[in-house]
Coordinates of C-alpha atoms in Angstrom, one line a residue:
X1 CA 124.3 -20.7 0.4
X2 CA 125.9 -17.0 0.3
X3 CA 128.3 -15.1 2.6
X4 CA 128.5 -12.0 1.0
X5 CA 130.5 -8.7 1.4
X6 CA 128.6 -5.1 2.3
X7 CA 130.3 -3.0 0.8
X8 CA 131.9 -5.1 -2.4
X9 CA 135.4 -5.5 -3.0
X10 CA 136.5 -5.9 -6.6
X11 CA 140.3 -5.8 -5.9
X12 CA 142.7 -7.3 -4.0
X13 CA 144.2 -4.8 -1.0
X14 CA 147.7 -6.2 -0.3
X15 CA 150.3 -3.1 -0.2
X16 CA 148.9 -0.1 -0.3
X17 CA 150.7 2.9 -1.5
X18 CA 152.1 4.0 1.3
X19 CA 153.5 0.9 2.0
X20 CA 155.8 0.5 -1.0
X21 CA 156.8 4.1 -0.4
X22 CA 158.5 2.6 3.2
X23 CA 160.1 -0.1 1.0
X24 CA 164.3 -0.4 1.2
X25 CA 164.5 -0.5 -2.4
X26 CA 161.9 2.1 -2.8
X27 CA 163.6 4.7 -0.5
X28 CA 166.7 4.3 -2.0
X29 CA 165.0 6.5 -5.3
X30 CA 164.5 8.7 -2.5
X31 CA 160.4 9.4 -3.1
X32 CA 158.4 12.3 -2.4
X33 CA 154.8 12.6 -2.7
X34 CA 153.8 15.6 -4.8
X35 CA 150.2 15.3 -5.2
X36 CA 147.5 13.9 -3.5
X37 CA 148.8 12.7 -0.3
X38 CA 146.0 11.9 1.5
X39 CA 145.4 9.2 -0.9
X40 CA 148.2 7.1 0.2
X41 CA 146.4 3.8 1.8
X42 CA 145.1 3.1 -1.4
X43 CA 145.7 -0.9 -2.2
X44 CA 148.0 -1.5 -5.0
X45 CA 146.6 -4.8 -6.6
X46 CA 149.8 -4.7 -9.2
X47 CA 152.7 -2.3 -10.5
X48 CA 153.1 -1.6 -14.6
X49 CA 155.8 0.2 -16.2
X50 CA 154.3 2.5 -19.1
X51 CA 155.9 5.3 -21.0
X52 CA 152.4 5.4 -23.8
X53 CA 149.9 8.8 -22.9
X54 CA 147.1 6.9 -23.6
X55 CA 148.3 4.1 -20.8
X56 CA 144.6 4.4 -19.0
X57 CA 142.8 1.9 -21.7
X58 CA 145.8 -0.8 -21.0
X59 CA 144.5 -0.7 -17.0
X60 CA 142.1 -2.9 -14.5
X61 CA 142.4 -0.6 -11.4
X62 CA 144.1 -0.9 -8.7
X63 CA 147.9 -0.6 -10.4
X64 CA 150.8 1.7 -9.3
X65 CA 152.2 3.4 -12.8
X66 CA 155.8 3.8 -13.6
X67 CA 157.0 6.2 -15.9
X68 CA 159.5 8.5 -16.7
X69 CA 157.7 10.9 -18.8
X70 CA 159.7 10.9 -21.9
X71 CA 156.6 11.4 -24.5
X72 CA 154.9 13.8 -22.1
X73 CA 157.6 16.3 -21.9
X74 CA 156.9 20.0 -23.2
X75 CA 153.2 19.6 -23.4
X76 CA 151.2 20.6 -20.6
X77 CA 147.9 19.3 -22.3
X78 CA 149.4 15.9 -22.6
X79 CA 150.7 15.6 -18.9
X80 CA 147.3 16.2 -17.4
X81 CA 145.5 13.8 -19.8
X82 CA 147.9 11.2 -18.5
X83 CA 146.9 11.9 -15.7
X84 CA 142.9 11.8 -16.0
X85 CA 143.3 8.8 -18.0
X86 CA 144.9 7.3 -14.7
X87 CA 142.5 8.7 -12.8
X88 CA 139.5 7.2 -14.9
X89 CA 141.3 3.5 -15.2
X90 CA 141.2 3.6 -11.4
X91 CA 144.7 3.4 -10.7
X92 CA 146.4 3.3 -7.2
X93 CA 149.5 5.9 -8.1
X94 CA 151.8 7.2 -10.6
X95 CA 155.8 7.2 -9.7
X96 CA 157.4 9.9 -11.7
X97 CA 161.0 9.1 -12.3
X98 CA 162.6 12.5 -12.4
X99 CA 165.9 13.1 -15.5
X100 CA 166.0 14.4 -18.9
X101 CA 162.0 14.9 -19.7
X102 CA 161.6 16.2 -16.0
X103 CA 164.6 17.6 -14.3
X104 CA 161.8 18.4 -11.5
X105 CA 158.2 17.8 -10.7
X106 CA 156.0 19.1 -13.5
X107 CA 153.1 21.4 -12.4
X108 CA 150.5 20.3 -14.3
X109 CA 150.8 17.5 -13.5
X110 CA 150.6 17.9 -10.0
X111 CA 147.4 20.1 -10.1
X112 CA 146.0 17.3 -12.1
X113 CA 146.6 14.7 -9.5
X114 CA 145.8 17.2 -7.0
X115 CA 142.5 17.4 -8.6
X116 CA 141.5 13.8 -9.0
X117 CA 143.4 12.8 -5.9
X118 CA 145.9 10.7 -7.6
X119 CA 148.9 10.0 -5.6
X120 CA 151.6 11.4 -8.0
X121 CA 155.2 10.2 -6.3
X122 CA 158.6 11.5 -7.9
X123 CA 161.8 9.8 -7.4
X124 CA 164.9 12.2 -7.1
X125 CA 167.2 10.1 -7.8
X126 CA 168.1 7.2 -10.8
X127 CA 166.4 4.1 -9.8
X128 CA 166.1 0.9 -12.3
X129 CA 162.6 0.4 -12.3
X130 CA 162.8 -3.3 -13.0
X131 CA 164.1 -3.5 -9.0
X132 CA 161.1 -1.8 -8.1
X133 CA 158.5 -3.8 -9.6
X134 CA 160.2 -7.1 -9.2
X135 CA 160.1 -6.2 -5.2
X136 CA 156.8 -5.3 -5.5
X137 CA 155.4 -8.0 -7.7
X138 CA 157.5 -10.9 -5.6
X139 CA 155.8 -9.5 -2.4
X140 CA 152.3 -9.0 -4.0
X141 CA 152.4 -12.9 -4.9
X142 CA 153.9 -14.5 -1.8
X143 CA 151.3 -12.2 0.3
X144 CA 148.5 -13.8 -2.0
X145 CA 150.4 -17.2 -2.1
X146 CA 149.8 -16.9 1.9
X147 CA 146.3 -15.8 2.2
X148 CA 145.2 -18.3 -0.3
X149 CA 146.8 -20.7 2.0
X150 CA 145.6 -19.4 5.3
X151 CA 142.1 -19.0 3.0
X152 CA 142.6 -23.5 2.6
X153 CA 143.6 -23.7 6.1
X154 CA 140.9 -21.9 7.8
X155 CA 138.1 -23.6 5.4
X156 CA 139.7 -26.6 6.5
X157 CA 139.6 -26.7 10.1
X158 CA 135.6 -25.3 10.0
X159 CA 134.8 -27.9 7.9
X160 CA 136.0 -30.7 10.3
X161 CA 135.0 -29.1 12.9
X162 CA 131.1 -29.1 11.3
X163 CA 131.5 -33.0 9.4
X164 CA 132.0 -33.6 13.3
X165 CA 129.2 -31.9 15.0
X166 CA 131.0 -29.3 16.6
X167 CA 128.5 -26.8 18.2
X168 CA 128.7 -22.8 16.9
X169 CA 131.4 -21.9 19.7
X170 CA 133.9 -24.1 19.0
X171 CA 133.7 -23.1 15.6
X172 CA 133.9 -19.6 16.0
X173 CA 136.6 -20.1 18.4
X174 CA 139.0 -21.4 16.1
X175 CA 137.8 -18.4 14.2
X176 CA 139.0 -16.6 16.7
X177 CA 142.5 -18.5 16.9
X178 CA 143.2 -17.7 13.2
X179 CA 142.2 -14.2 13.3
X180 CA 143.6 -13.2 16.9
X181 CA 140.9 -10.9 17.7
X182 CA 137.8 -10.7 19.3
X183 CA 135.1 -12.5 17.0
X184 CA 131.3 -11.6 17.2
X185 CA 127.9 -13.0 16.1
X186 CA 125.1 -10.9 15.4
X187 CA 121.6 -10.3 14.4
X188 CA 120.1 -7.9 11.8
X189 CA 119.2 -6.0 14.8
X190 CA 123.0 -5.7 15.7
X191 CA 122.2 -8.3 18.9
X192 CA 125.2 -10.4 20.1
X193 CA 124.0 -13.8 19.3
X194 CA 127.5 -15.7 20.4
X195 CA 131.3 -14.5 20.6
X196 CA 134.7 -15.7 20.6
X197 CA 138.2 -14.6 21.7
X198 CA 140.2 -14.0 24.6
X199 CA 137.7 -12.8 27.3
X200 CA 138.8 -9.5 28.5
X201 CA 139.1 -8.5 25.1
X202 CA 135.3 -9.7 24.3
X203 CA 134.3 -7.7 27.2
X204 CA 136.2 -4.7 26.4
X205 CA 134.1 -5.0 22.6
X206 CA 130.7 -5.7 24.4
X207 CA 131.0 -2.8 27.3
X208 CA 130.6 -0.4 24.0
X209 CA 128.5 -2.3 21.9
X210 CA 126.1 -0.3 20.7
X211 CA 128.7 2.7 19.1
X212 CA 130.8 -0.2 18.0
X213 CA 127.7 -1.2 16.2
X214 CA 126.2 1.8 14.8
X215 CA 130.1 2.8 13.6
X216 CA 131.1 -0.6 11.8
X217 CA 127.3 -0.8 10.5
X218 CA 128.5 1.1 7.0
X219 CA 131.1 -1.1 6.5
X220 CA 134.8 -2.1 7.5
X221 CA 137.6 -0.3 8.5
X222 CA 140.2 -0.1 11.4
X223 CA 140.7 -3.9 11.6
X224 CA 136.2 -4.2 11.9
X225 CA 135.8 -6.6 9.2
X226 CA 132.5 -8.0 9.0
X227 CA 130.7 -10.6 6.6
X228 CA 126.9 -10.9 6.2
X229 CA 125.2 -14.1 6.9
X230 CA 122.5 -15.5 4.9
X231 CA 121.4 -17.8 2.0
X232 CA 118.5 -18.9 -0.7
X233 CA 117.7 -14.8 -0.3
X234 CA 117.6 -14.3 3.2
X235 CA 119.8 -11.9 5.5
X236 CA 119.8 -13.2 9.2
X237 CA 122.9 -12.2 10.5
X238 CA 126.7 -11.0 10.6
X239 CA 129.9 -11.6 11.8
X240 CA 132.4 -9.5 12.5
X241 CA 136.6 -9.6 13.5
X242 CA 136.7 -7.1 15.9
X243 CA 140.0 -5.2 15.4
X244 CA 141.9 -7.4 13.2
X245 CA 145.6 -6.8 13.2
X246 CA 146.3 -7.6 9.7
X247 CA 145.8 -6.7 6.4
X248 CA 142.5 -5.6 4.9
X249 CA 142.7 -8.3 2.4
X250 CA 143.2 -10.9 4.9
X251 CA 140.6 -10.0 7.3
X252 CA 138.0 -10.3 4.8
X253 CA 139.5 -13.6 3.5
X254 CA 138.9 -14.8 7.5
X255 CA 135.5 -13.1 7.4
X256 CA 134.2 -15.1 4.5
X257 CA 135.5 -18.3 5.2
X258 CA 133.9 -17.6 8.6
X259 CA 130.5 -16.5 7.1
X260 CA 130.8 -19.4 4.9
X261 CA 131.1 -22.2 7.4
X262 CA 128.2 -20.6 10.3
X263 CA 125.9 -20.8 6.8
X264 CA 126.9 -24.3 6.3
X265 CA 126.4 -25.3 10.0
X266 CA 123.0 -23.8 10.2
X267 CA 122.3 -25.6 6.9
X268 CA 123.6 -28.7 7.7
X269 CA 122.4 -28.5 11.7
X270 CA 119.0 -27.5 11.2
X271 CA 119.5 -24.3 13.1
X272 CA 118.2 -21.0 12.6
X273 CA 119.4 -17.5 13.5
X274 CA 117.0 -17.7 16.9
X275 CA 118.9 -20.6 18.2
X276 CA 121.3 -19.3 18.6
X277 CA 119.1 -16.5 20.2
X278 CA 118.5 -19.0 22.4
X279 CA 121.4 -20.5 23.2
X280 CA 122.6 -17.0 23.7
X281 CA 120.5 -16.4 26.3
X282 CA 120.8 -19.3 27.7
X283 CA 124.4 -19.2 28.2
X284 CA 123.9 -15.6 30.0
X285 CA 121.3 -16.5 32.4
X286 CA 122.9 -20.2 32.7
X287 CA 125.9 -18.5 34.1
X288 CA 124.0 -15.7 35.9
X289 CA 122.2 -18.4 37.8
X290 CA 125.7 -20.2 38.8
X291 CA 127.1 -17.1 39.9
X292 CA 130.6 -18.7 38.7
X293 CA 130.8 -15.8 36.7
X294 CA 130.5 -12.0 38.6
X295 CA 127.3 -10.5 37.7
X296 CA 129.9 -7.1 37.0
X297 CA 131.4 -9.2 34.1
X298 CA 127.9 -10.6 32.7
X299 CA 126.8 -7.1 32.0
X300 CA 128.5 -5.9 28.9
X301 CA 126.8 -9.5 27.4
X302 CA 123.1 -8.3 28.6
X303 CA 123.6 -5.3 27.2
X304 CA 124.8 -6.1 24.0
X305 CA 122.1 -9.1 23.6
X306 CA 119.8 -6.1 23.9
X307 CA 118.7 -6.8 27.7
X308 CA 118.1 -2.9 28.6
X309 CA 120.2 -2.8 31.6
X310 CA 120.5 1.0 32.7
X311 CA 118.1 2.2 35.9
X312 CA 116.2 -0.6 35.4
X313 CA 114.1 -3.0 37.9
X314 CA 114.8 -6.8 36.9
X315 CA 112.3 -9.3 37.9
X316 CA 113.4 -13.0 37.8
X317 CA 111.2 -15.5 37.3
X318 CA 111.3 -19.5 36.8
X319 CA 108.8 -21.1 35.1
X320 CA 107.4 -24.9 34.8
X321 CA 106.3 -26.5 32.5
X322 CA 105.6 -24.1 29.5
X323 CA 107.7 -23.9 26.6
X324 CA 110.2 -21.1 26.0
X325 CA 108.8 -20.1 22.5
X326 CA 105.3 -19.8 24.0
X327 CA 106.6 -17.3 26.7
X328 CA 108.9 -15.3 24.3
X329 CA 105.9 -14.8 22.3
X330 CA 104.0 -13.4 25.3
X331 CA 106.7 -11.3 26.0
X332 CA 106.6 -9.9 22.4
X333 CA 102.5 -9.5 23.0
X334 CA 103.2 -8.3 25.9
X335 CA 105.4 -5.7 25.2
X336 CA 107.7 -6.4 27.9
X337 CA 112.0 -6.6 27.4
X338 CA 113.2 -10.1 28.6
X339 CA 115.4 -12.8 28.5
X340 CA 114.2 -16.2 28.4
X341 CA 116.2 -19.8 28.8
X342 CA 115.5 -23.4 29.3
X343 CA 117.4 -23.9 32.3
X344 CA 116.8 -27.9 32.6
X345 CA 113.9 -30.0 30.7
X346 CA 110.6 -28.4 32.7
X347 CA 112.1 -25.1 34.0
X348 CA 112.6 -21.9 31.7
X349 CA 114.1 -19.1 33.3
X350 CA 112.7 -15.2 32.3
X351 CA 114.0 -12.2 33.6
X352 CA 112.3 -8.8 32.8
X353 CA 113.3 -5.7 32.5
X354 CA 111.4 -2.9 33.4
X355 CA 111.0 0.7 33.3
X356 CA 111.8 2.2 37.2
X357 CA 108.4 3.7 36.9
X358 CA 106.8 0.7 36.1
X359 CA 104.5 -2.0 38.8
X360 CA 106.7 -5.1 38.8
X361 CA 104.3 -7.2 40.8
X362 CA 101.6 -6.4 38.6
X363 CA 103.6 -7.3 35.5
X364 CA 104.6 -10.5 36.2
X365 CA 101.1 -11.3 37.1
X366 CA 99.4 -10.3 34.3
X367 CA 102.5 -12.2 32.7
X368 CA 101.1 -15.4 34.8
X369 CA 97.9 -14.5 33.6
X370 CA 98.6 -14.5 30.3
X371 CA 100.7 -17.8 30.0
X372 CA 97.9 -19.5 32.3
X373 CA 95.1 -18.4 29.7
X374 CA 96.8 -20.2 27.3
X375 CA 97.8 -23.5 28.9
X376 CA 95.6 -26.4 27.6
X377 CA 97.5 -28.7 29.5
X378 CA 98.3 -29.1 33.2
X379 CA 99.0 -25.6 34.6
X380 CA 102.2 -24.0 34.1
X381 CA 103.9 -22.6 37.7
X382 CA 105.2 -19.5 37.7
X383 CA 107.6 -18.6 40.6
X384 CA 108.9 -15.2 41.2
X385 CA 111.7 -13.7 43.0
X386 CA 111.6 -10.0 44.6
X387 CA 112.0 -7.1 41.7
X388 CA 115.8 -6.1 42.0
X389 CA 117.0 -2.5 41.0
X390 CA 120.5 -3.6 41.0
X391 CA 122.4 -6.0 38.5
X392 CA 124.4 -7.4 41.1
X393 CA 121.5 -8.7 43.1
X394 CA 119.9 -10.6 39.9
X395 CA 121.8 -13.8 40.2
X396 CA 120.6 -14.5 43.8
X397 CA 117.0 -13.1 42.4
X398 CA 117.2 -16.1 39.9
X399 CA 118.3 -18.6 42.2
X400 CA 115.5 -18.0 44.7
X401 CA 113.0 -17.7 41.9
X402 CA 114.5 -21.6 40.8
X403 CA 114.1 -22.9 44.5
X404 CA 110.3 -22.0 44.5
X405 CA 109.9 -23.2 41.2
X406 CA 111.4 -26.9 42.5
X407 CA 110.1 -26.4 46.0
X408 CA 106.4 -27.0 44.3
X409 CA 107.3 -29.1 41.6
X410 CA 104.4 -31.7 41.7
X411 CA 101.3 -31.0 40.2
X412 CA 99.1 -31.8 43.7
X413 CA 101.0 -28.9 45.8
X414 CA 100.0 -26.6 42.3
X415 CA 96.7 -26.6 42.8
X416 CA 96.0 -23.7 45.3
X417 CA 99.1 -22.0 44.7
X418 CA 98.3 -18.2 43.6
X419 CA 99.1 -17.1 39.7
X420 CA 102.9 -16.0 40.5
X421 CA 104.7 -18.1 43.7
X422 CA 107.0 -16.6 45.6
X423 CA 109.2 -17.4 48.3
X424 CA 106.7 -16.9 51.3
X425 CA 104.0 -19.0 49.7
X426 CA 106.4 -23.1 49.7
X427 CA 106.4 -22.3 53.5
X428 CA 107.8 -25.9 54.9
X429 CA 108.4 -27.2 50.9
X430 CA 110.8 -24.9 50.4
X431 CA 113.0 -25.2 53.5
X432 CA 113.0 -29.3 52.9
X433 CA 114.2 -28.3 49.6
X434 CA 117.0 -27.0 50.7
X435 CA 117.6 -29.4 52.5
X436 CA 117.0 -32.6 50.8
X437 CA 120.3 -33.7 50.6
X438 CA 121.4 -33.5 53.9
X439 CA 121.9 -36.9 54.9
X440 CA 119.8 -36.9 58.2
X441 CA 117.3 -35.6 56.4
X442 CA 117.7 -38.6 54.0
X443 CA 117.7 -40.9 57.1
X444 CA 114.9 -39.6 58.4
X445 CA 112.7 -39.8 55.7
X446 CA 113.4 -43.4 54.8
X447 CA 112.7 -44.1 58.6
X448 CA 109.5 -42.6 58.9
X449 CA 108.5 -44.0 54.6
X450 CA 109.8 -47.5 55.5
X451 CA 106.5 -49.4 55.2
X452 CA 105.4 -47.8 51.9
X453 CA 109.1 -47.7 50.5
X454 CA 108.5 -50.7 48.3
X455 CA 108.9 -51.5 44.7
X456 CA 105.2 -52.9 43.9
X457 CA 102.7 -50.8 42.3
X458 CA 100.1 -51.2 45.2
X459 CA 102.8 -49.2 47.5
X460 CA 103.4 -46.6 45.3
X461 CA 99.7 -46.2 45.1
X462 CA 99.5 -45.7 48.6
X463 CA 102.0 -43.4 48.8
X464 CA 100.6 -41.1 46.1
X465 CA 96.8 -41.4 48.6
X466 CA 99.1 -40.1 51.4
X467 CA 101.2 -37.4 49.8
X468 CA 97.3 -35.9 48.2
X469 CA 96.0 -36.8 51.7
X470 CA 98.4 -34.6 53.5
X471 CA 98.8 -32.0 50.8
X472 CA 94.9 -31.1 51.3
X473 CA 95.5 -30.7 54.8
X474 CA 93.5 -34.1 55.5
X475 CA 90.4 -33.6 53.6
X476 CA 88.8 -36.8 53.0
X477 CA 86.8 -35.8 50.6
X478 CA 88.9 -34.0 48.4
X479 CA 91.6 -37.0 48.2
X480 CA 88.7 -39.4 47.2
X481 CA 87.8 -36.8 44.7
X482 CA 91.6 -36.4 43.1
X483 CA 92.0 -40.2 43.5
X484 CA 88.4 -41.2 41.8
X485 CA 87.2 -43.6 44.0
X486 CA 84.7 -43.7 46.7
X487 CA 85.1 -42.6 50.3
X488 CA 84.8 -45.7 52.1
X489 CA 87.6 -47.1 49.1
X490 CA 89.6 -43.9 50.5
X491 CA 89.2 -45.3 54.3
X492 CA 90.5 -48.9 53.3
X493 CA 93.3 -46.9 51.8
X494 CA 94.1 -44.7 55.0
X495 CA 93.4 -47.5 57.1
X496 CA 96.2 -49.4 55.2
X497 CA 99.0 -46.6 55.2
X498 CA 98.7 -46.2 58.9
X499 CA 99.5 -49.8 59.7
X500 CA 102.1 -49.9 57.2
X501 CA 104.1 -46.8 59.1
X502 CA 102.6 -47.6 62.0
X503 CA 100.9 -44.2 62.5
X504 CA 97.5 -42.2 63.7
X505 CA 97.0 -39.8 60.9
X506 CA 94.7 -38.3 63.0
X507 CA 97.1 -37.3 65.2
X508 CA 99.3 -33.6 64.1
X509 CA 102.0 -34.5 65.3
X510 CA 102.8 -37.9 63.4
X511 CA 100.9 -36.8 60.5
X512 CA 103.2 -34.0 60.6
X513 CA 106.0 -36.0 61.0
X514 CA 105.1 -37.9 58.0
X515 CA 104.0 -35.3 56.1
X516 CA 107.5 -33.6 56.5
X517 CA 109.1 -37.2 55.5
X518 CA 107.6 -37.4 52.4
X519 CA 108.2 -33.5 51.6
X520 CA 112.0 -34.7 51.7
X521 CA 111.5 -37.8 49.8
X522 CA 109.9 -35.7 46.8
X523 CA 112.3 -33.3 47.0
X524 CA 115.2 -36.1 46.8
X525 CA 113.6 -37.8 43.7
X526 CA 113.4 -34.5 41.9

C-alpha cells in the first residue's frame, strides 16, 4: 500500500520566513529585508546560530542562519562565499545582525543573495539571538508536537471508521471535518468519483472543475493539497483538500492520512477505483430521479464526473434486466458519453449525452440493438424517455423512462414490445401503474381476482393461463404454445378460470374488465 506525494517534500514547512519576520520578538531587532525578497515564504524547518565562513557543510536545508559577521568583515570575497555556501546547503535565510563588523548592510553580500535569491535580513538594532531562536525553535516544536497529534487523531478516527465498515463517504467526511474544506475524490482522468464538505462550498469547487483541475494537476499550492492514490504499482486516483486554510505542512499531513485510509478501504473492501465510478453515478442520477435535489444544483456534479453537459441533448433511458457493466461497455464500443446506475436490483438507469447535431432516436436504438444482440438470456427492455435539450427537464425525462420500464415489467407483455419502449407503447399498463396503489384500484382488482386469489399452486397456474391469455389479445393458440400444452388442455383451463370469476371471456367487456384487474394486481406485486 502507498499514498504518495507529487511533487516530494523532503522538509518540513512550518514558519516560513516571512512569518518569523512578523514575530514580536523578531520586530523588536527591527528587520529589514535587503536581498531577495521575493523569497520570503520559504519554510524554515529550523534556526542555527553560526559565526564559521564555511557554515554551508554544517547544514540539512531548510534552516534560517544567524550571524553577526565578525570573521567576514573586510573581505568581500569571503562575504559572498558565505553566502553561496548558504545558498548551495539549501538554506531558508540569513539574519545579519548589524554592529561592529557591519555598521550597515554590506553590498556584496546583498548582490550575492540577490543573485541566488537568498533572503538576506538585517537587524538594526541589538538583539540577543538566543531570544530569537528559542521563540523560533519552541514554536517549531509545539507546531510539529500538534500536527503529529492531529497526524494520530485523524489516522485514528479512519481507522475505526474502516474496522467498522463505514462506506467511502463517511470516511471522507470526517476528512472533511478535520480539514474544514471541501474534500474531493478523483480519477487519473481528473473525474470526481465522490466528495465531502459543506455543500455550497462543494458546489462552488465542482461549478469550475475542470480549471481547478488542469491548475492543481502540477502540484499544490494555495491551500490545493492533493495525495495520489494507489498501491503494489498502480496509480488509480487522487484526493485533494480543496482550499485548505492551514499550513502547508499540515494540509499534506491530512492529505496522506487521507490517501492512506481510501487505500486501506479499497484493500480491505474489495473495491476498486470504478466503484466508486459507480457509486458516483449512482448517487447523481439516484438523486436526479428523486428530484429531492434541483436539477440546477446536480449540474456542477455531472460536469465534473465528466457528463458533457453544455448544448447538449440528453436522452434517458431505463433498462431491465442487463447488467450495468455490460451497458457501460457498449457505451465505450459505442462511442457514446453516458452515465449509467443501478437504480434497484433489475433496473439500470443510462442517460446519454449527445451532440445537438446528432439523431437521438436512432442512437438509443442502435443502443437497444446492440445490448439485445448480446443478451443470451431473456431479453433485456429498454424504455426511453423523449430526448431533452435542457438539464432541467432530465429528471422528469428519467422518471418517465422508469414508469415504462416498470409498466412492462413481466416477460409475457415483452414480447412484441419494439427494440426501445416508450411512453405511448404501455398504453393501459402504464396508466394502471400509476395507479396501483390507489386503494379502489386495489379493491377492485381483488373483487374482480377473487376466485383465482388463492394460495395453492393450481390457482396460481391459472392465473399465469389468464394473464398470457389476455396479454395475446385472446389467441388460443398462442397461450397453448407459451404454456406447452395442448389446445383442448388450454380449453379445460379457460373453461376453469371463467367459473372461478364467474366470467365470459368471450365477452370484451368482462374480459376487459379482468384484464384491467389483473394489470393492477401485477403492478401491486411489483
Amino acid at each position: 500500500m502507498t499514498a504518495t506525494w507529487d511533487p516530494p517534500n523532503t522538509t518540513d514547512p512550518i514558519l516560513s520566513v516571512r512569518q518569523i519576520l512578523a514575530l514580536e520578538r523578531v520586530l523588536a531587532g527591527d528587520p529589514e529585508v535587503v536581498a531577495a525578497a521575493a523569497h520570503l515564504d520559504r519554510p524554515v524547518r529550523w534556526v542555527h546560530v553560526a559565526e564559521a565562513p564555511d557554515v554551508g557543510v554544517m547544514l540539512t536545508g531548510g534552516e534560517m542562519v544567524l550571524t553577526t559577521g565578525v570573521l567576514l568583515a573586510g573581505d568581500e570575497h569571503k562575504q559572498a562565499e558565505y553566502i553561496q555556501s548558504l545558498h548551495r546547503s539549501e538554506a531558508a535565510a540569513v539574519v545579519l545582525g548589524l554592529g561592529r563588523a557591519f555598521p550597515s548592510p554590506p553590498d556584496a553580500m546583498r548582490r550575492a543573495a540577490d543573485r541566488c535569491g537568498l533572503p538576506l535580513v538585517v537587524l538594526h538594532r541589538p538583539f540577543p539571538f538566543a531570544e530569537l531562536t528559542e521563540e523560533v525553535q519552541s514554536r517549531l516544536v509545539r507546531r510539529k508536537f500538534a500536527a503529529v497529534s492531529l497526524s494520530e487523531s485523524v489516522r485514528t478516527a479512519l481507522t475505526g471508521l474502516i474496522t467498522a465498515g463505514a462506506p467511502l463517504q463517511r470516511l471522507l467526511d470526517e476528512v472533511a471535518v478535520h480539514s474544514g474544506c471541501p474534500v474531493v475524490v478523483t480519477n487519473l482522468a481528473h473525474r470526481v468519483l465522490a466528495t465531502a464538505g459543506e455543500r455550497s462550498a462543494v458546489d462552488d469547487v465542482l461549478r469550475d472543475w475542470e480549471r481547478i483541475a488542469r491548475q492543481a494537476g502540477g502540484g499544490t499550492g494555495d491551500g490545493w493539497t492533493r495525495a495520489e492514490l494507489g498501491g503494489r504499482g498502480e496509480r488509480w486516483g487522487q484526493i485533494m483538500l480543496c482550499g485548505y486554510r492551514g499550513d502547508t505542512a499540515t494540509g499534506r499531513l491530512l492529505a496522506d492520512r487521507a490517501a492512506e485510509a481510501l487505500v486501506l478501504h479499497r484493500m480491505l473492501g474489495g473495491g476498486s477505483a470504478h466503484t466508486w465510478e459507480e457509486q458516483s453515478a449512482q448517487s447523481l442520477l439516484t438523486d436526479l430521479v428523486s428530484g429531492v435535489v434541483p436539477a440546477r444544483q446536480l449540474l456542477p456534479r455531472a460536469r465534473a464526473a465528466g457528463l458533457p453537459v453544455n448544448r447538449r441533448t440528453f436522452v434517458p433511458l431505463v433498462v431491465r434486466d442487463a447488467e450495468p457493466a455490460q451497458l457501460e461497455r457498449i457505451l465505450r464500443l459505442l462511442g457514446l458519453p453516458g452515465l449509467v446506475a443501478e437504480l434497484t436490483e433489475r433496473t439500470t438507469a443510462v442517460l446519454l449525452s449527445l451532440a445537438r447535431d446528432q439523431d437521438a432516436d436512432a442512437l438509443a436504438a442502435h443502443f437497444a440493438a446492440r445490448l439485445h444482440g448480446e443478451s443470451a438470456g431473456p431479453r433485456a427492455v429498454v424504455a426511453a424517455a423523449g430526448a431533452r435539450t435542457v438539464w432541467d427537464d432530465v429528471p422528469v425525462g428519467l422518471r418517465e423512462a422508469q414508469h415504462v420500464a416498470d409498466a412492462v415489467a413481466d416477460t409475457t407483455a415483452a414480447l412484441d414490445l419494439p427494440a426501445v419502449v416508450r411512453l405511448k407503447d404501455v398504453h393501459l399498463r402504464g396508466l394502471i401503474r400509476l395507479l396501483r396503489d390507489d386503494p379502489q384500484v386495489q379493491s377492485f382488482a381483488e373483487r374482480e381476482l377473487d376466485g383465482l386469489l388463492c394460495a395453492n399452486g393450481t390457482d396460481q397456474d391459472l392465473l399465469g393461463v389468464l394473464r398470457t391469455y389476455l396479454a395475446t389479445g385472446r389467441n388460443k393458440s398462442r397461450t397453448a404454445q407459451l404454456h406447452h400444452v395442448s389446445r383442448p388442455a388450454l380449453y379445460r383451463r379457460l373453461e376453469a378460470i371463467q367459473t372461478r370469476l364467474g366470467v365470459d371471456l368471450d365477452d370484451f367487456e368482462q374480459a376487459a374488465s379482468v384484464h384491467i384487474a389483473l394489470l393492477a394486481h401485477d403492478a401491486q406485486q411489483q
